């Protein structure tokens, strides 16, 4: 959905406002638009399949999206590299202790994510060109600043980090939770709001959210933007926001929609990406492997839309924003 771009404009606007505290809301919006325009001009924003490898930066991102068998491709990927955000974030921060500095930085990011996601959900409800009463979207985002990353997740996409173990092999570290309705804390909230959680007889193992009466909407996630028909019954758009410092053993991170994770394990994804000789083709290979796995493991079920971003870590101190829906 086009509103996904608002997530980044909202975050960029939040930080640009901190740079000039007296500039006001309009000044923040103008700064965000200017940042986006400059990034697009220099090929630092990617919204379709391809790669991002900016001049002067060792960061490298591979992106690929494949339409499934359910109509128009509903997945959307965005990679945005921006060198200005680091300056605005550290404005007026004079803390020597690195842990306190990271904690302070994380609190700023978390506040901005919570505020932006709430604003997006409110604005989407008012946007009459999109019928979001019985439809919605998820969002998974990672922001990198140097060796510091912030992860925000609404929905059931997943981020997996590939890191080296003591014996030198690559192992996966799952960075996010798939927000499915049967998670204890999610199911408790839904039931308290009079919603229901259960699987259909012909879909064992696929818990869905239902209204108190009747068999609708049958949503297979517990957090999403839109889907206002069930917002009063436990569905929320609040992101889980976490952070992590990238170590020398951390190699890359994979962000992918459920079209990947429904048929590919975390370890398989790490192995596929790491064994791809050309980094530029790593996301495409992962998506194609998932598509083949769908045909093999889920015969008779329409293949879902499948999208992935592979972000490879290096030491260059720049901001790197990746997301997918």
Short mmCIF file of C-alpha atoms in Angstrom, two decimals:
data_model
loop_
_atom_site.label_atom_id
_atom_site.label_comp_id
_atom_site.label_asym_id
_atom_site.label_seq_id
_atom_site.Cartn_x
_atom_site.Cartn_y
_atom_site.Cartn_z
CA UNK A 1 0.00 0.00 0.00
CA UNK A 2 1.18 3.51 -0.80
CA UNK A 3 0.79 4.58 2.82
CA UNK A 4 3.88 2.55 3.74
CA UNK A 5 6.04 5.45 2.47
CA UNK A 6 4.43 7.59 5.17
CA UNK A 7 6.23 5.51 7.77
CA UNK A 8 9.59 6.84 6.62
CA UNK A 9 8.43 10.37 5.96
CA UNK A 10 6.94 10.40 9.45
CA UNK A 11 10.12 9.13 11.07
CA UNK A 12 12.34 11.47 9.04
CA UNK A 13 10.06 14.36 9.93
CA UNK A 14 10.26 13.49 13.62
CA UNK A 15 14.06 13.58 13.62
CA UNK A 16 14.33 16.66 11.45
CA UNK A 17 12.13 18.47 13.96
CA UNK A 18 14.56 17.56 16.75
CA UNK A 19 17.32 19.22 14.76
CA UNK A 20 15.46 22.52 14.70
CA UNK A 21 13.16 22.56 17.69
CA UNK A 22 11.56 25.86 16.78
CA UNK A 23 10.95 25.04 13.13
CA UNK A 24 7.45 23.64 13.75
CA UNK A 25 5.45 20.94 11.95
CA UNK A 26 5.67 22.46 8.48
CA UNK A 27 9.44 22.83 8.71
CA UNK A 28 9.74 19.17 9.72
CA UNK A 29 7.60 18.03 6.78
CA UNK A 30 9.61 20.14 4.35
CA UNK A 31 12.86 18.71 5.70
CA UNK A 32 11.56 15.15 5.32
CA UNK A 33 10.42 15.82 1.75
CA UNK A 34 13.78 17.36 0.92
CA UNK A 35 15.60 14.32 2.31
CA UNK A 36 13.43 11.97 0.26
CA UNK A 37 13.89 14.04 -2.91
CA UNK A 38 17.66 14.11 -2.51
CA UNK A 39 17.83 10.38 -1.80
CA UNK A 40 15.73 9.61 -4.88
CA UNK A 41 17.93 11.86 -7.02
CA UNK A 42 21.06 10.00 -5.92
CA UNK A 43 19.49 6.54 -6.29
CA UNK A 44 19.49 5.98 -2.53
CA UNK A 45 15.83 4.91 -2.42
CA UNK A 46 14.74 1.59 -3.88
CA UNK A 47 11.06 0.63 -4.00
CA UNK A 48 11.26 -2.34 -6.37
CA UNK A 49 13.49 -5.34 -6.94
CA UNK A 50 17.17 -4.47 -7.28
CA UNK A 51 20.14 -3.38 -5.17
CA UNK A 52 21.26 -0.33 -3.22
CA UNK A 53 25.00 0.33 -3.06
CA UNK A 54 25.67 4.05 -2.62
CA UNK A 55 28.93 5.78 -3.50
CA UNK A 56 31.14 6.17 -0.45
CA UNK A 57 29.24 3.53 1.51
CA UNK A 58 30.05 -0.11 2.14
CA UNK A 59 26.41 -0.91 2.91
CA UNK A 60 24.78 -3.22 0.41
CA UNK A 61 21.13 -4.23 0.14
CA UNK A 62 19.57 -6.78 -2.20
CA UNK A 63 15.80 -6.62 -2.76
CA UNK A 64 13.39 -8.87 -4.63
CA UNK A 65 9.62 -9.30 -4.77
CA UNK A 66 7.57 -11.92 -6.61
CA UNK A 67 3.83 -11.87 -7.23
CA UNK A 68 2.01 -14.94 -6.03
CA UNK A 69 -1.18 -16.51 -7.34
CA UNK A 70 -3.64 -14.32 -5.45
CA UNK A 71 -3.94 -11.39 -7.86
CA UNK A 72 -2.05 -8.11 -7.69
CA UNK A 73 1.19 -8.24 -5.70
CA UNK A 74 0.39 -6.72 -2.31
CA UNK A 75 3.98 -6.75 -1.03
CA UNK A 76 6.06 -3.59 -1.03
CA UNK A 77 9.77 -3.17 -0.24
CA UNK A 78 11.64 0.06 0.43
CA UNK A 79 15.34 0.62 1.09
CA UNK A 80 16.47 4.16 1.87
CA UNK A 81 20.05 5.15 2.64
CA UNK A 82 20.42 8.59 4.23
CA UNK A 83 23.56 10.11 5.72
CA UNK A 84 21.85 13.08 7.38
CA UNK A 85 19.87 11.23 10.05
CA UNK A 86 22.91 10.48 12.20
CA UNK A 87 23.61 14.20 12.64
CA UNK A 88 20.06 15.06 13.61
CA UNK A 89 19.82 12.16 16.03
CA UNK A 90 22.93 13.08 17.98
CA UNK A 91 22.03 16.75 18.18
CA UNK A 92 22.34 18.07 21.76
CA UNK A 93 23.48 14.67 23.08
CA UNK A 94 26.67 14.84 25.13
CA UNK A 95 26.84 11.49 26.96
CA UNK A 96 30.15 9.72 27.23
CA UNK A 97 28.87 6.39 28.33
CA UNK A 98 28.07 4.36 25.20
CA UNK A 99 25.28 2.33 26.82
CA UNK A 100 23.49 5.46 27.98
CA UNK A 101 23.92 6.99 24.54
CA UNK A 102 22.40 3.92 22.86
CA UNK A 103 19.56 3.86 25.39
CA UNK A 104 18.84 7.52 24.74
CA UNK A 105 18.96 7.01 20.97
CA UNK A 106 16.68 3.98 21.21
CA UNK A 107 14.11 5.91 23.25
CA UNK A 108 13.99 8.58 20.55
CA UNK A 109 13.48 6.00 17.82
CA UNK A 110 10.88 4.08 19.84
CA UNK A 111 8.87 7.20 20.59
CA UNK A 112 8.97 8.20 16.93
CA UNK A 113 7.87 4.75 15.75
CA UNK A 114 4.98 4.60 18.19
CA UNK A 115 3.84 8.09 17.24
CA UNK A 116 4.23 7.51 13.50
CA UNK A 117 2.44 4.15 13.45
CA UNK A 118 -0.47 5.59 15.40
CA UNK A 119 -0.69 8.51 12.95
CA UNK A 120 -0.59 6.20 9.92
CA UNK A 121 -3.42 4.06 11.26
CA UNK A 122 -5.54 7.15 11.94
CA UNK A 123 -4.84 8.68 8.52
CA UNK A 124 -5.50 5.41 6.69
CA UNK A 125 -8.99 5.22 8.18
CA UNK A 126 -9.77 8.65 6.71
CA UNK A 127 -8.28 7.88 3.28
CA UNK A 128 -11.41 7.16 1.23
CA UNK A 129 -9.60 5.92 -1.88
CA UNK A 130 -8.64 2.73 -0.02
CA UNK A 131 -11.27 0.48 1.53
CA UNK A 132 -9.44 -0.52 4.71
CA UNK A 133 -12.45 -1.60 6.75
CA UNK A 134 -11.99 -5.25 5.75
CA UNK A 135 -8.39 -5.02 4.55
CA UNK A 136 -5.11 -3.90 6.03
CA UNK A 137 -1.35 -4.11 5.90
CA UNK A 138 1.65 -5.03 8.05
CA UNK A 139 5.05 -3.33 8.28
CA UNK A 140 8.52 -4.47 9.32
CA UNK A 141 11.35 -1.95 9.47
CA UNK A 142 15.01 -1.85 10.42
CA UNK A 143 16.95 1.38 10.86
CA UNK A 144 20.73 1.18 10.92
CA UNK A 145 23.01 3.93 12.21
CA UNK A 146 26.59 2.76 12.27
CA UNK A 147 26.66 -0.39 14.39
CA UNK A 148 23.32 0.40 16.05
CA UNK A 149 20.06 -0.99 14.63
CA UNK A 150 16.45 -0.45 15.64
CA UNK A 151 13.78 -2.95 14.63
CA UNK A 152 10.05 -2.18 14.54
CA UNK A 153 7.40 -4.74 13.64
CA UNK A 154 3.65 -4.62 13.08
CA UNK A 155 2.32 -7.94 11.83
CA UNK A 156 3.76 -11.27 10.75
CA UNK A 157 6.78 -10.47 8.58
CA UNK A 158 10.11 -11.44 10.15
CA UNK A 159 13.69 -10.22 10.52
CA UNK A 160 16.49 -12.78 10.96
CA UNK A 161 20.12 -11.96 11.67
CA UNK A 162 22.96 -14.16 10.40
CA UNK A 163 25.89 -14.30 12.82
CA UNK A 164 29.00 -16.47 13.13
CA UNK A 165 29.12 -19.05 15.92
CA UNK A 166 32.28 -20.05 17.74
CA UNK A 167 33.01 -22.76 15.18
CA UNK A 168 32.70 -20.29 12.30
CA UNK A 169 29.37 -21.49 10.97
CA UNK A 170 26.52 -19.06 10.32
CA UNK A 171 23.55 -19.34 12.67
CA UNK A 172 20.24 -17.43 12.65
CA UNK A 173 19.05 -15.07 15.37
CA UNK A 174 15.37 -14.16 15.05
CA UNK A 175 14.99 -10.45 15.75
CA UNK A 176 11.19 -10.16 15.64
CA UNK A 177 8.06 -11.98 16.75
CA UNK A 178 5.49 -13.19 14.21
CA UNK A 179 2.38 -11.60 15.67
CA UNK A 180 -0.05 -14.48 15.26
CA UNK A 181 -3.39 -14.47 17.13
CA UNK A 182 -2.55 -17.55 19.21
CA UNK A 183 0.45 -15.99 20.96
CA UNK A 184 -0.54 -15.95 24.68
CA UNK A 185 -0.32 -12.18 25.16
CA UNK A 186 -2.03 -11.50 21.83
CA UNK A 187 -4.84 -14.01 22.35
CA UNK A 188 -5.47 -12.70 25.87
CA UNK A 189 -5.88 -9.15 24.58
CA UNK A 190 -8.21 -10.25 21.77
CA UNK A 191 -10.41 -12.30 24.10
CA UNK A 192 -10.58 -9.45 26.64
CA UNK A 193 -11.86 -7.25 23.79
CA UNK A 194 -14.56 -9.84 22.99
CA UNK A 195 -12.83 -11.05 19.84
CA UNK A 196 -12.36 -14.76 19.12
CA UNK A 197 -9.35 -16.84 18.07
CA UNK A 198 -9.67 -20.25 16.41
CA UNK A 199 -8.68 -22.29 13.37
CA UNK A 200 -11.08 -23.38 10.64
CA UNK A 201 -11.60 -27.12 10.24
CA UNK A 202 -9.96 -27.10 6.81
CA UNK A 203 -7.06 -24.94 8.07
CA UNK A 204 -5.61 -26.70 11.11
CA UNK A 205 -2.69 -24.81 12.58
CA UNK A 206 -3.76 -21.43 11.13
CA UNK A 207 -5.27 -19.40 13.99
CA UNK A 208 -7.36 -16.41 12.94
CA UNK A 209 -9.11 -13.47 14.60
CA UNK A 210 -12.91 -13.38 14.35
CA UNK A 211 -15.65 -10.99 15.40
CA UNK A 212 -17.77 -11.99 18.43
CA UNK A 213 -20.54 -13.23 16.12
CA UNK A 214 -20.18 -14.64 12.61
CA UNK A 215 -17.25 -15.98 10.63
CA UNK A 216 -15.41 -12.78 9.66
CA UNK A 217 -12.89 -11.37 9.06
CA UNK A 218 -10.65 -14.38 9.83
CA UNK A 219 -7.45 -12.35 10.09
CA UNK A 220 -4.31 -14.48 10.45
CA UNK A 221 -2.37 -11.86 12.41
CA UNK A 222 -2.94 -9.92 15.62
CA UNK A 223 -1.38 -6.57 14.62
CA UNK A 224 -1.93 -4.59 11.45
CA UNK A 225 -2.71 -1.19 9.99
CA UNK A 226 -6.29 -0.93 8.77
CA UNK A 227 -8.77 -3.82 9.19
CA UNK A 228 -10.94 -1.45 11.19
CA UNK A 229 -13.79 -3.95 11.32
CA UNK A 230 -11.91 -5.70 14.12
CA UNK A 231 -9.93 -2.89 15.74
CA UNK A 232 -12.36 -2.76 18.64
CA UNK A 233 -11.94 -6.50 19.21
CA UNK A 234 -8.23 -6.79 19.92
CA UNK A 235 -6.40 -5.98 16.69
CA UNK A 236 -3.80 -3.23 17.25
CA UNK A 237 -1.26 -1.35 15.12
CA UNK A 238 1.27 -0.80 17.92
CA UNK A 239 4.77 -1.87 16.81
CA UNK A 240 7.16 -3.92 18.87
CA UNK A 241 10.35 -1.82 18.88
CA UNK A 242 13.70 -3.35 19.85
CA UNK A 243 17.38 -2.56 19.27
CA UNK A 244 20.70 -4.32 18.92
CA UNK A 245 24.37 -3.45 18.48
CA UNK A 246 25.98 -5.11 15.48
CA UNK A 247 29.06 -7.11 16.42
CA UNK A 248 32.01 -8.28 14.35
CA UNK A 249 30.42 -11.72 13.97
CA UNK A 250 27.14 -10.35 12.56
CA UNK A 251 27.10 -10.72 8.76
CA UNK A 252 23.70 -9.74 7.38
CA UNK A 253 20.02 -9.50 8.17
CA UNK A 254 17.08 -10.84 6.17
CA UNK A 255 13.69 -9.13 6.20
CA UNK A 256 10.97 -11.19 4.53
CA UNK A 257 7.22 -11.51 4.35
CA UNK A 258 5.35 -14.58 5.53
CA UNK A 259 5.53 -15.89 1.96
CA UNK A 260 9.11 -16.85 2.83
CA UNK A 261 8.74 -17.95 6.44
CA UNK A 262 5.68 -20.12 5.82
CA UNK A 263 7.90 -22.54 3.92
CA UNK A 264 11.54 -21.64 4.72
CA UNK A 265 13.17 -21.96 8.17
CA UNK A 266 15.46 -19.33 9.66
CA UNK A 267 18.50 -21.55 9.16
CA UNK A 268 17.53 -22.36 5.58
CA UNK A 269 17.19 -18.65 4.79
CA UNK A 270 20.63 -17.89 6.22
CA UNK A 271 22.16 -20.79 4.29
CA UNK A 272 20.53 -19.72 1.02
CA UNK A 273 21.69 -16.12 1.30
CA UNK A 274 25.21 -16.95 2.47
CA UNK A 275 25.73 -19.52 -0.30
CA UNK A 276 24.73 -17.13 -3.08
CA UNK A 277 27.99 -16.09 -4.83
CA UNK A 278 26.63 -12.76 -6.03
CA UNK A 279 25.23 -10.66 -3.17
CA UNK A 280 23.11 -8.70 -5.63
CA UNK A 281 21.12 -11.87 -6.38
CA UNK A 282 20.75 -13.08 -2.78
CA UNK A 283 17.21 -11.76 -2.23
CA UNK A 284 16.04 -13.09 -5.61
CA UNK A 285 17.47 -16.53 -4.86
CA UNK A 286 15.79 -16.63 -1.44
CA UNK A 287 12.43 -15.67 -2.96
CA UNK A 288 12.76 -18.23 -5.75
CA UNK A 289 13.67 -20.96 -3.24
CA UNK A 290 10.57 -20.06 -1.24
CA UNK A 291 8.40 -20.22 -4.37
CA UNK A 292 9.72 -23.72 -5.14
CA UNK A 293 9.14 -24.75 -1.52
CA UNK A 294 5.51 -23.60 -1.78
CA UNK A 295 4.95 -25.90 -4.75
CA UNK A 296 6.59 -28.79 -2.91
CA UNK A 297 5.18 -28.34 0.59
CA UNK A 298 1.78 -26.73 -0.06
CA UNK A 299 0.38 -28.39 -3.13
CA UNK A 300 -3.09 -27.18 -3.99
CA UNK A 301 -2.65 -23.92 -2.06
CA UNK A 302 -2.17 -20.70 -4.03
CA UNK A 303 1.37 -19.35 -3.67
CA UNK A 304 1.52 -16.19 -1.57
CA UNK A 305 3.27 -12.98 -2.59
CA UNK A 306 6.93 -13.34 -1.59
CA UNK A 307 9.34 -10.49 -0.83
CA UNK A 308 12.75 -10.23 0.83
CA UNK A 309 15.47 -7.71 1.65
CA UNK A 310 19.03 -8.80 2.44
CA UNK A 311 21.08 -6.13 4.18
CA UNK A 312 24.79 -6.89 4.45
CA UNK A 313 26.70 -5.29 7.34
CA UNK A 314 29.93 -3.32 7.11
CA UNK A 315 31.58 -0.69 9.26
CA UNK A 316 30.60 2.45 7.32
CA UNK A 317 28.93 4.92 9.69
CA UNK A 318 25.79 5.88 7.79
CA UNK A 319 22.08 5.53 8.33
CA UNK A 320 20.33 2.75 6.46
CA UNK A 321 16.57 2.25 6.56
CA UNK A 322 14.95 -0.92 5.25
CA UNK A 323 11.38 -2.07 5.40
CA UNK A 324 8.86 -4.31 3.80
CA UNK A 325 5.18 -4.87 3.98
#
